[in-house]
Short mmCIF file of C-alpha atoms and ligand atoms in Angstrom, two decimals:
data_model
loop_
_atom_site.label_atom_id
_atom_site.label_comp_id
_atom_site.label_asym_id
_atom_site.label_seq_id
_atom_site.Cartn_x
_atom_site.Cartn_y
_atom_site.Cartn_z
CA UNK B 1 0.00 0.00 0.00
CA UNK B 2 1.43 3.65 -0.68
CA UNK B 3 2.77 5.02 1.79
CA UNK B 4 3.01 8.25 3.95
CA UNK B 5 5.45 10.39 4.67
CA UNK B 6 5.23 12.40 8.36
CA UNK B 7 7.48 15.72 9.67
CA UNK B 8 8.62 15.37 12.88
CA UNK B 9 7.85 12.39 14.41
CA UNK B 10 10.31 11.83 17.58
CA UNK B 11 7.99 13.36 20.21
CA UNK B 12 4.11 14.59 20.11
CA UNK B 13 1.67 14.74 17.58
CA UNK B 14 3.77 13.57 14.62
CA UNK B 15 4.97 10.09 16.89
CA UNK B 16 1.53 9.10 17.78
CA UNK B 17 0.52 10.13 14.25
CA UNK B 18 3.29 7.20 12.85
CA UNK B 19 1.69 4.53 15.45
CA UNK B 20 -2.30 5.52 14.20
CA UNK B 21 -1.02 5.26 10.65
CA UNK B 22 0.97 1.63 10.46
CA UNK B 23 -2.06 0.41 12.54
CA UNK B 24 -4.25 1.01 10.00
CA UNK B 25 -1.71 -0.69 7.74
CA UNK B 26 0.01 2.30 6.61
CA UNK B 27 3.22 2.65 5.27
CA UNK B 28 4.81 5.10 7.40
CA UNK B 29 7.84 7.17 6.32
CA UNK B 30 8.65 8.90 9.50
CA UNK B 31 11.18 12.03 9.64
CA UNK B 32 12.56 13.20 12.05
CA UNK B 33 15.82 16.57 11.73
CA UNK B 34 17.79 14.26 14.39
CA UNK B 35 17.94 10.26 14.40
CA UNK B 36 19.35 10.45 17.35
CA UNK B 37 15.70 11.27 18.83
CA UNK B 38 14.53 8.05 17.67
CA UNK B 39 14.31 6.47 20.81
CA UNK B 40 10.52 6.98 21.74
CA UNK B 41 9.21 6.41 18.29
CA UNK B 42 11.32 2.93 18.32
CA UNK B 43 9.43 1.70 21.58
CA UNK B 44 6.00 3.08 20.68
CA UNK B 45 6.00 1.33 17.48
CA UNK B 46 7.57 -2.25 18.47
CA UNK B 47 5.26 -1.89 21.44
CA UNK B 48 2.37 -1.24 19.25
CA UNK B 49 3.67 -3.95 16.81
CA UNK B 50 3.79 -1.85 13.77
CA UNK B 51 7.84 -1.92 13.75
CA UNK B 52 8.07 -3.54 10.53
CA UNK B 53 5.22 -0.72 8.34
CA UNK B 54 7.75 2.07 9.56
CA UNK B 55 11.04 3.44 7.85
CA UNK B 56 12.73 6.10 9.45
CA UNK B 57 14.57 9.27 7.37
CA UNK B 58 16.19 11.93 8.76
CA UNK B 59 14.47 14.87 7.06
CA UNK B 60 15.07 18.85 8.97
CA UNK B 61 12.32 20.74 7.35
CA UNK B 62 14.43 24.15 7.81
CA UNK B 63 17.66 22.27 5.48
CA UNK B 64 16.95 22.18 1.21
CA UNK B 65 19.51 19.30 1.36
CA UNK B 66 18.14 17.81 3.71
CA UNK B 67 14.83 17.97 1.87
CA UNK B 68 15.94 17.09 -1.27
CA UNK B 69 18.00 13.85 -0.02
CA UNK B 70 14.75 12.50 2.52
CA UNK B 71 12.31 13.00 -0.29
CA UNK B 72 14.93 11.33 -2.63
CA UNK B 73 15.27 8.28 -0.02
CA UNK B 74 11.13 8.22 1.19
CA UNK B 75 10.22 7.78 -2.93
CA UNK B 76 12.70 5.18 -3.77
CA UNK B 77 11.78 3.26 -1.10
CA UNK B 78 7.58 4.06 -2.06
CA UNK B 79 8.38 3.04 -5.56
CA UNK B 80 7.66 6.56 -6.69
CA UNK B 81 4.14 6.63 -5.31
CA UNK B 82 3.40 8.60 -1.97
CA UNK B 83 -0.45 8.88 -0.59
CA UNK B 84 0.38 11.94 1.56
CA UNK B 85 2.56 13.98 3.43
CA UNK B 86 2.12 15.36 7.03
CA UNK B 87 3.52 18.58 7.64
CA UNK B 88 3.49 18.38 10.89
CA UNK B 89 6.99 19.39 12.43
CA UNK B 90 6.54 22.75 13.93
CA UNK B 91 8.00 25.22 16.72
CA UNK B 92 7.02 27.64 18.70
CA UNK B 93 8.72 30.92 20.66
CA UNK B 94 6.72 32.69 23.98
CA UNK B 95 7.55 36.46 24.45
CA UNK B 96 6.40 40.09 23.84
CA UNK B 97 6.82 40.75 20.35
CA UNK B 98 9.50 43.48 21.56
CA UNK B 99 11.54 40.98 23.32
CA UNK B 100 11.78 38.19 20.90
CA UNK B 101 15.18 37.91 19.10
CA UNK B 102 14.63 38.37 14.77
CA UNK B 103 16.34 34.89 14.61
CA UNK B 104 13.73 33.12 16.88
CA UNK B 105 11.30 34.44 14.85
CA UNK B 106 12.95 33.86 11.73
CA UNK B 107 13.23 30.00 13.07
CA UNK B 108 10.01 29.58 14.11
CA UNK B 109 8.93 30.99 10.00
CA UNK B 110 11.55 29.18 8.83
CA UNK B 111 10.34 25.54 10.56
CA UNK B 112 6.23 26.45 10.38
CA UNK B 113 6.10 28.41 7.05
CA UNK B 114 8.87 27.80 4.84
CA UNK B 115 9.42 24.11 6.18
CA UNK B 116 5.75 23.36 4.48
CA UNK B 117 6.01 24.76 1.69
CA UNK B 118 9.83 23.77 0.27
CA UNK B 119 9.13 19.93 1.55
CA UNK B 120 5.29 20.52 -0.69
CA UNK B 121 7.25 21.96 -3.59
CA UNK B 122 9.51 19.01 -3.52
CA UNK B 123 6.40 16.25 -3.57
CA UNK B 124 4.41 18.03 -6.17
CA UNK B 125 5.65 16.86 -8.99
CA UNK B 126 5.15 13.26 -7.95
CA UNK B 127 2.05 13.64 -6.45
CA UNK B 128 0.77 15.35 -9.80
CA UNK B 129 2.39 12.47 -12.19
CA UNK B 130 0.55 10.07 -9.87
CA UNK B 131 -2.84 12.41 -10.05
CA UNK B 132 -3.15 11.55 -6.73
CA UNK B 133 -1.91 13.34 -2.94
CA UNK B 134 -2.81 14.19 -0.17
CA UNK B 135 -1.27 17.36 1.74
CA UNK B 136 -1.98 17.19 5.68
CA UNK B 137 -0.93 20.65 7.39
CA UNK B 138 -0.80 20.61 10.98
CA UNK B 139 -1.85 23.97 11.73
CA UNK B 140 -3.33 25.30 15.33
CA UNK B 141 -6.39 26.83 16.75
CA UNK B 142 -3.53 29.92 17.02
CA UNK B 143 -4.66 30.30 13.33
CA UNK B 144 -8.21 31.64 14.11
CA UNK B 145 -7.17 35.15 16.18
CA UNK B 146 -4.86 37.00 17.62
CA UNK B 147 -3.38 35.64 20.68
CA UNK B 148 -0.83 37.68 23.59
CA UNK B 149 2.78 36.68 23.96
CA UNK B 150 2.36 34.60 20.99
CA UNK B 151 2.62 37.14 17.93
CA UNK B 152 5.42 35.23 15.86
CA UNK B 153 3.52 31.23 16.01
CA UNK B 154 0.03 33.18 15.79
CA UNK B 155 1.35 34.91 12.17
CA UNK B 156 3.21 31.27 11.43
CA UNK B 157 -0.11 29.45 11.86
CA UNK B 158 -2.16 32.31 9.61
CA UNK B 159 0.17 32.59 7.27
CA UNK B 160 0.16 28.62 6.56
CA UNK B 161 -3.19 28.78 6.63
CA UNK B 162 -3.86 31.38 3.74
CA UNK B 163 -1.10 29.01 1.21
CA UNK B 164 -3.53 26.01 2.26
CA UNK B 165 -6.48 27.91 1.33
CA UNK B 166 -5.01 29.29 -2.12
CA UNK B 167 -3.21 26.14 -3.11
CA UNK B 168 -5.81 23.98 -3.85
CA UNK B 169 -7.41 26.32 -6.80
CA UNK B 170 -3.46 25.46 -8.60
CA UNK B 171 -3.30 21.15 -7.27
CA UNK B 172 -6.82 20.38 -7.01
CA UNK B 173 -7.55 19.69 -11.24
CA UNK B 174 -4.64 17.13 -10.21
CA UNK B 175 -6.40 15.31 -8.05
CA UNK B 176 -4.38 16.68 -4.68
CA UNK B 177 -6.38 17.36 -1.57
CA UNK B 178 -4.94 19.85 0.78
CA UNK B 179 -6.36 19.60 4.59
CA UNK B 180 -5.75 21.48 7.42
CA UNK B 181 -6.01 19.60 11.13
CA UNK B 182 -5.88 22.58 13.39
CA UNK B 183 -5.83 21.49 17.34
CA UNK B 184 -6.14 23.19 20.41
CA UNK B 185 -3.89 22.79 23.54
CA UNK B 186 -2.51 18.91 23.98
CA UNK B 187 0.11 18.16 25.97
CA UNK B 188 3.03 17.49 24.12
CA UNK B 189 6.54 18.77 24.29
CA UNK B 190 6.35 21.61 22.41
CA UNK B 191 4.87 23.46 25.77
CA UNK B 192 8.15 22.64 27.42
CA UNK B 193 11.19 22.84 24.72
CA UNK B 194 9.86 26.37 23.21
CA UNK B 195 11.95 29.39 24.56
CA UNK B 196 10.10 31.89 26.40
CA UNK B 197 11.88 35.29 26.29
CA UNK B 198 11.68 37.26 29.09
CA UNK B 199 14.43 40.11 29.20
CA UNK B 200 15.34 40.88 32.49
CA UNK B 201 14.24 44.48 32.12
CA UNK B 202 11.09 44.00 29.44
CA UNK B 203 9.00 46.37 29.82
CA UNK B 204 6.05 43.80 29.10
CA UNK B 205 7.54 41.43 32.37
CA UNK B 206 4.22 41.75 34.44
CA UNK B 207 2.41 40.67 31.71
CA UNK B 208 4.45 37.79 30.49
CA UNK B 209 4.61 36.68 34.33
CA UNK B 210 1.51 36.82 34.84
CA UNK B 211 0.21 35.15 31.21
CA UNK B 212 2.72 32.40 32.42
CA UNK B 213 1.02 31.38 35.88
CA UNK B 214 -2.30 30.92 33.45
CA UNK B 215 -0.64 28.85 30.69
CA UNK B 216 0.98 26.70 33.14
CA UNK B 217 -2.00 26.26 35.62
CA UNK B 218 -5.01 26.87 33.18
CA UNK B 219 -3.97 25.86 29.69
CA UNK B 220 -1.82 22.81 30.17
CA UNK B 221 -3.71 21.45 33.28
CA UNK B 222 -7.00 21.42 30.54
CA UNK B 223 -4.66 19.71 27.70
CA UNK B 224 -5.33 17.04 26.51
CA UNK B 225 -4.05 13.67 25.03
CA UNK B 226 -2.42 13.70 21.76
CA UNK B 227 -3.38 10.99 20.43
CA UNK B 228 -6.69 12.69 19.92
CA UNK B 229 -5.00 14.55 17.03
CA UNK B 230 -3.24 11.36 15.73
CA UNK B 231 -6.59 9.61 14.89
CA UNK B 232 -7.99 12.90 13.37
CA UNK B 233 -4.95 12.96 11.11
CA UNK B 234 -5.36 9.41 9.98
CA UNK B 235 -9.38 10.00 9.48
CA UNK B 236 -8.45 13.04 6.87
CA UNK B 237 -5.94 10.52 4.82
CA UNK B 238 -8.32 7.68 4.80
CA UNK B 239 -11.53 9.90 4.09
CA UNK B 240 -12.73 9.43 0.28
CA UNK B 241 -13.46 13.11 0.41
CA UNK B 242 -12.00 14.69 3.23
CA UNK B 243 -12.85 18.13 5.29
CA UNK B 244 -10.64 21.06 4.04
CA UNK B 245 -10.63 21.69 8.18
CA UNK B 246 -10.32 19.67 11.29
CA UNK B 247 -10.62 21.90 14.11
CA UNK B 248 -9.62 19.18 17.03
CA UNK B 249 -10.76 19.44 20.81
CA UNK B 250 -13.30 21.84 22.69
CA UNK B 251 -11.44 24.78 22.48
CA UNK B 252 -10.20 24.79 18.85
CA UNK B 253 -14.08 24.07 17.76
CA UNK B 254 -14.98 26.76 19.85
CA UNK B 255 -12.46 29.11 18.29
CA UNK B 256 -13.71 27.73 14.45
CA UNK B 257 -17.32 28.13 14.99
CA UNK B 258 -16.99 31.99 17.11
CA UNK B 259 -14.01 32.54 13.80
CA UNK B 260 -14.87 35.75 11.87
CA UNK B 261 -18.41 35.97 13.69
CA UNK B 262 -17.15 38.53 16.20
CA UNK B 263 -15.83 42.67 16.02
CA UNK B 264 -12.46 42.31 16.64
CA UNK B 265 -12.34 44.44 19.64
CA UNK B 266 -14.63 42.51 21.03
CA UNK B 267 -13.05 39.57 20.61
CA UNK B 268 -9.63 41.18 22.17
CA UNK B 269 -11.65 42.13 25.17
CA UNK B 270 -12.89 38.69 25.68
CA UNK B 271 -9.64 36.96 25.30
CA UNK B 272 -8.53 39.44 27.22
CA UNK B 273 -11.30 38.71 30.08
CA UNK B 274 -10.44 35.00 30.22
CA UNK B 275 -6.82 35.43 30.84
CA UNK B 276 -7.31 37.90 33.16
CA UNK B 277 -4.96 40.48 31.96
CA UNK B 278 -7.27 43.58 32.11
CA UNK B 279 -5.94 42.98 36.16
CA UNK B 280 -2.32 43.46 34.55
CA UNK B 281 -0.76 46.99 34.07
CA UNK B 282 2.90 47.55 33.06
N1 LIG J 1 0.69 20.72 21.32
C1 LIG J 1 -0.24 21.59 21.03
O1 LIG J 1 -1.03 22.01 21.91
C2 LIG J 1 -0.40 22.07 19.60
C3 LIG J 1 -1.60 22.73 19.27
C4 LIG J 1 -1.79 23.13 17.96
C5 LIG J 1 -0.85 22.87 17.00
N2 LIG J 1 0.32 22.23 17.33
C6 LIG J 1 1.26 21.96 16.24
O2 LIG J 1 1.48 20.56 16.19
C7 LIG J 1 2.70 20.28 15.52
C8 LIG J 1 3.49 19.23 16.30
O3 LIG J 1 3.85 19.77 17.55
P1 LIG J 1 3.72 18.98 18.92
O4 LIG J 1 2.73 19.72 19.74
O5 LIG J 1 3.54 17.54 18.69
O6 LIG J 1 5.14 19.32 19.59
P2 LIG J 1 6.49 18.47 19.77
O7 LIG J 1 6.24 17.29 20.63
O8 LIG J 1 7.49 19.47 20.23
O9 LIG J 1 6.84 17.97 18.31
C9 LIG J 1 7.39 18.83 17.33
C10 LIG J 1 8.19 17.99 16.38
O10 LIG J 1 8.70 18.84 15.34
C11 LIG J 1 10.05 18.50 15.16
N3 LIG J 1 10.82 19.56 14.53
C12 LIG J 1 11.12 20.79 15.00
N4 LIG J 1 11.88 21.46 14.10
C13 LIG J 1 12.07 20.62 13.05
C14 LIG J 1 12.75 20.71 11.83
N5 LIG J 1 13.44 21.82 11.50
N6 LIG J 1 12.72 19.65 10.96
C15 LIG J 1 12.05 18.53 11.28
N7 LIG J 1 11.39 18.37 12.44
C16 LIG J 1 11.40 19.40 13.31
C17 LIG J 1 10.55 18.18 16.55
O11 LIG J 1 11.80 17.48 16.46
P3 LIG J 1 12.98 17.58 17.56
O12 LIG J 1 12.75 16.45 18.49
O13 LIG J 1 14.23 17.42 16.75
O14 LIG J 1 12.87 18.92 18.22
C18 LIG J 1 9.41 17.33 17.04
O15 LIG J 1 9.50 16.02 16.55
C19 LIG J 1 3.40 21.63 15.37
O16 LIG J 1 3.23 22.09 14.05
C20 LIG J 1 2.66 22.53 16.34
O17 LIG J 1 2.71 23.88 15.95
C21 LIG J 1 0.56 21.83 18.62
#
């Protein structure tokens, strides 16, 4: 059976979305920047006993090489035919927009923006040979509105989001789908490993303190299991005709129904309201 190939896969999201995949009798091509990393995807797929529907490529999103030699290796070994990709290898940075360093924000672009689109360039022309593909994009509830602390993933996530919704007019006469799963807050390791930049003398450091104590009591303690996102990934590659979007979880299908229905002012003032920061002044 053709196969997939998945961004990202040594932790989270893209890990659990390798396991959902070969049980369904996938096969998996699972990337991942650094084989050294490989250690949690190894167990969870021999202990799943999918081991043998899974080859792993080193693949950095960020790297043309890099790109050019996984593809090169995942379509040799798929005989030239690929069902789909997951782009789902992404990273995030916490801080005031003032605070945060151009070159986290460039690598945060660079990984969530330009990662999806030179790996999609590279698969195009096989997937439009075949007249067949299917383009996953992890994307995030952070696509549906502004968010504090959070400026450089929020325009990542929107900007990804407006190439998934003009891409298909160009793909689609193909016969490529392009789908965007877009989840709310599940506890994976992205919460931990992304920097959170907090000069000592911001000017914005009673804010970021205090939006901190809420992500890490509020947000994460309500996060939920990842693997919730896995089989919603798998559902939009089996689908005959799939969703364009997967909002996933309460709170992202909350954010995609209230999306574009509300002034934006008011919207700021409610976010606002729920986090509590009309209590915080500089
Ligand atoms: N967790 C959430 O609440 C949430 C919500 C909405 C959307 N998302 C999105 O879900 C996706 C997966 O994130 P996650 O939550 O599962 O976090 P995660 O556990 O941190 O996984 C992120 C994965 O991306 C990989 N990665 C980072 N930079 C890469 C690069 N240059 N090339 C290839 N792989 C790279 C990481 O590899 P290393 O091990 O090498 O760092 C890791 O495997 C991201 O796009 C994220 O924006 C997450």
């Amino acid at each position: 059976m053709p196969g997939v190939l998945v961004t990202g896969t040594s932790s989270g999201f893209g890990l659990h979305t390798v396991v959902e995949l070969a049980r369904r009798g996938r096969r998996v091509y699972a990337t991942m920047r650094d084989l050294g990393r490989r250690g949690a995807l190894d167990s969870a797929i021999a202990d799943a006993g999918v081991a043998s529907r899974v080859d792993l490529v080193r693949l950095d999103v960020t790297d043309p090489d890099s790109i050019a030699s996984g593809v090169g290796e995942v379509l040799a070994g798929a005989g030239g035919h690929l069902d789909a990709v997951v782009h789902n290898a992404g990273v995030a940075v916490g801080g005031a927009f003032e605070d945060v360093p151009e070159a986290e924000a460039r690598r945060v672009m660079e990984t969530n923006f330009w990662g999806v689109l030179r790996l999609t360039r590279a698969l195009l022309p096989s997937f439009r040979a075949q007249r067949h593909g299917r383009i996953v994009i992890v994307s995030s509830n952070s696509a549906y509105a502004g968010e504090p602390a959070n400026s450089i993933y929020v325009a990542s996530k929107w900007a990804i989001e407006g190439f998934a919704e003009s891409l298909p007019f160009e793909v689609g006469p193909f016969g490529i789908e392009v789908v965007l799963v877009e989840p709310g807050s599940y506890k994976t390791e992205i919460w931990g490993s992304s920097p959170r930049i907090l000069p000592e003398k911001s000017a914005y450091a009673t804010m970021m303190r205090h939006l901190e104590k809420v992500i890490d009591e509020k947000v994460l303690a309500s996060a939920r299991d990842p693997r919730e996102v896995a089989k919603v990934i798998a559902d939009a590659i089996d689908a005959s005709r799939p969703r364009f979007r997967y909002p996933v979880g309460p709170d992202a299908w909350i954010g995609h129904v209230a999306r574009g229905k509300l002034p934006t002012r008011l919207q700021r003032f409610l976010v606002s309201r729920l986090l509590g920061l009309h209590r915080v002044r500089p």
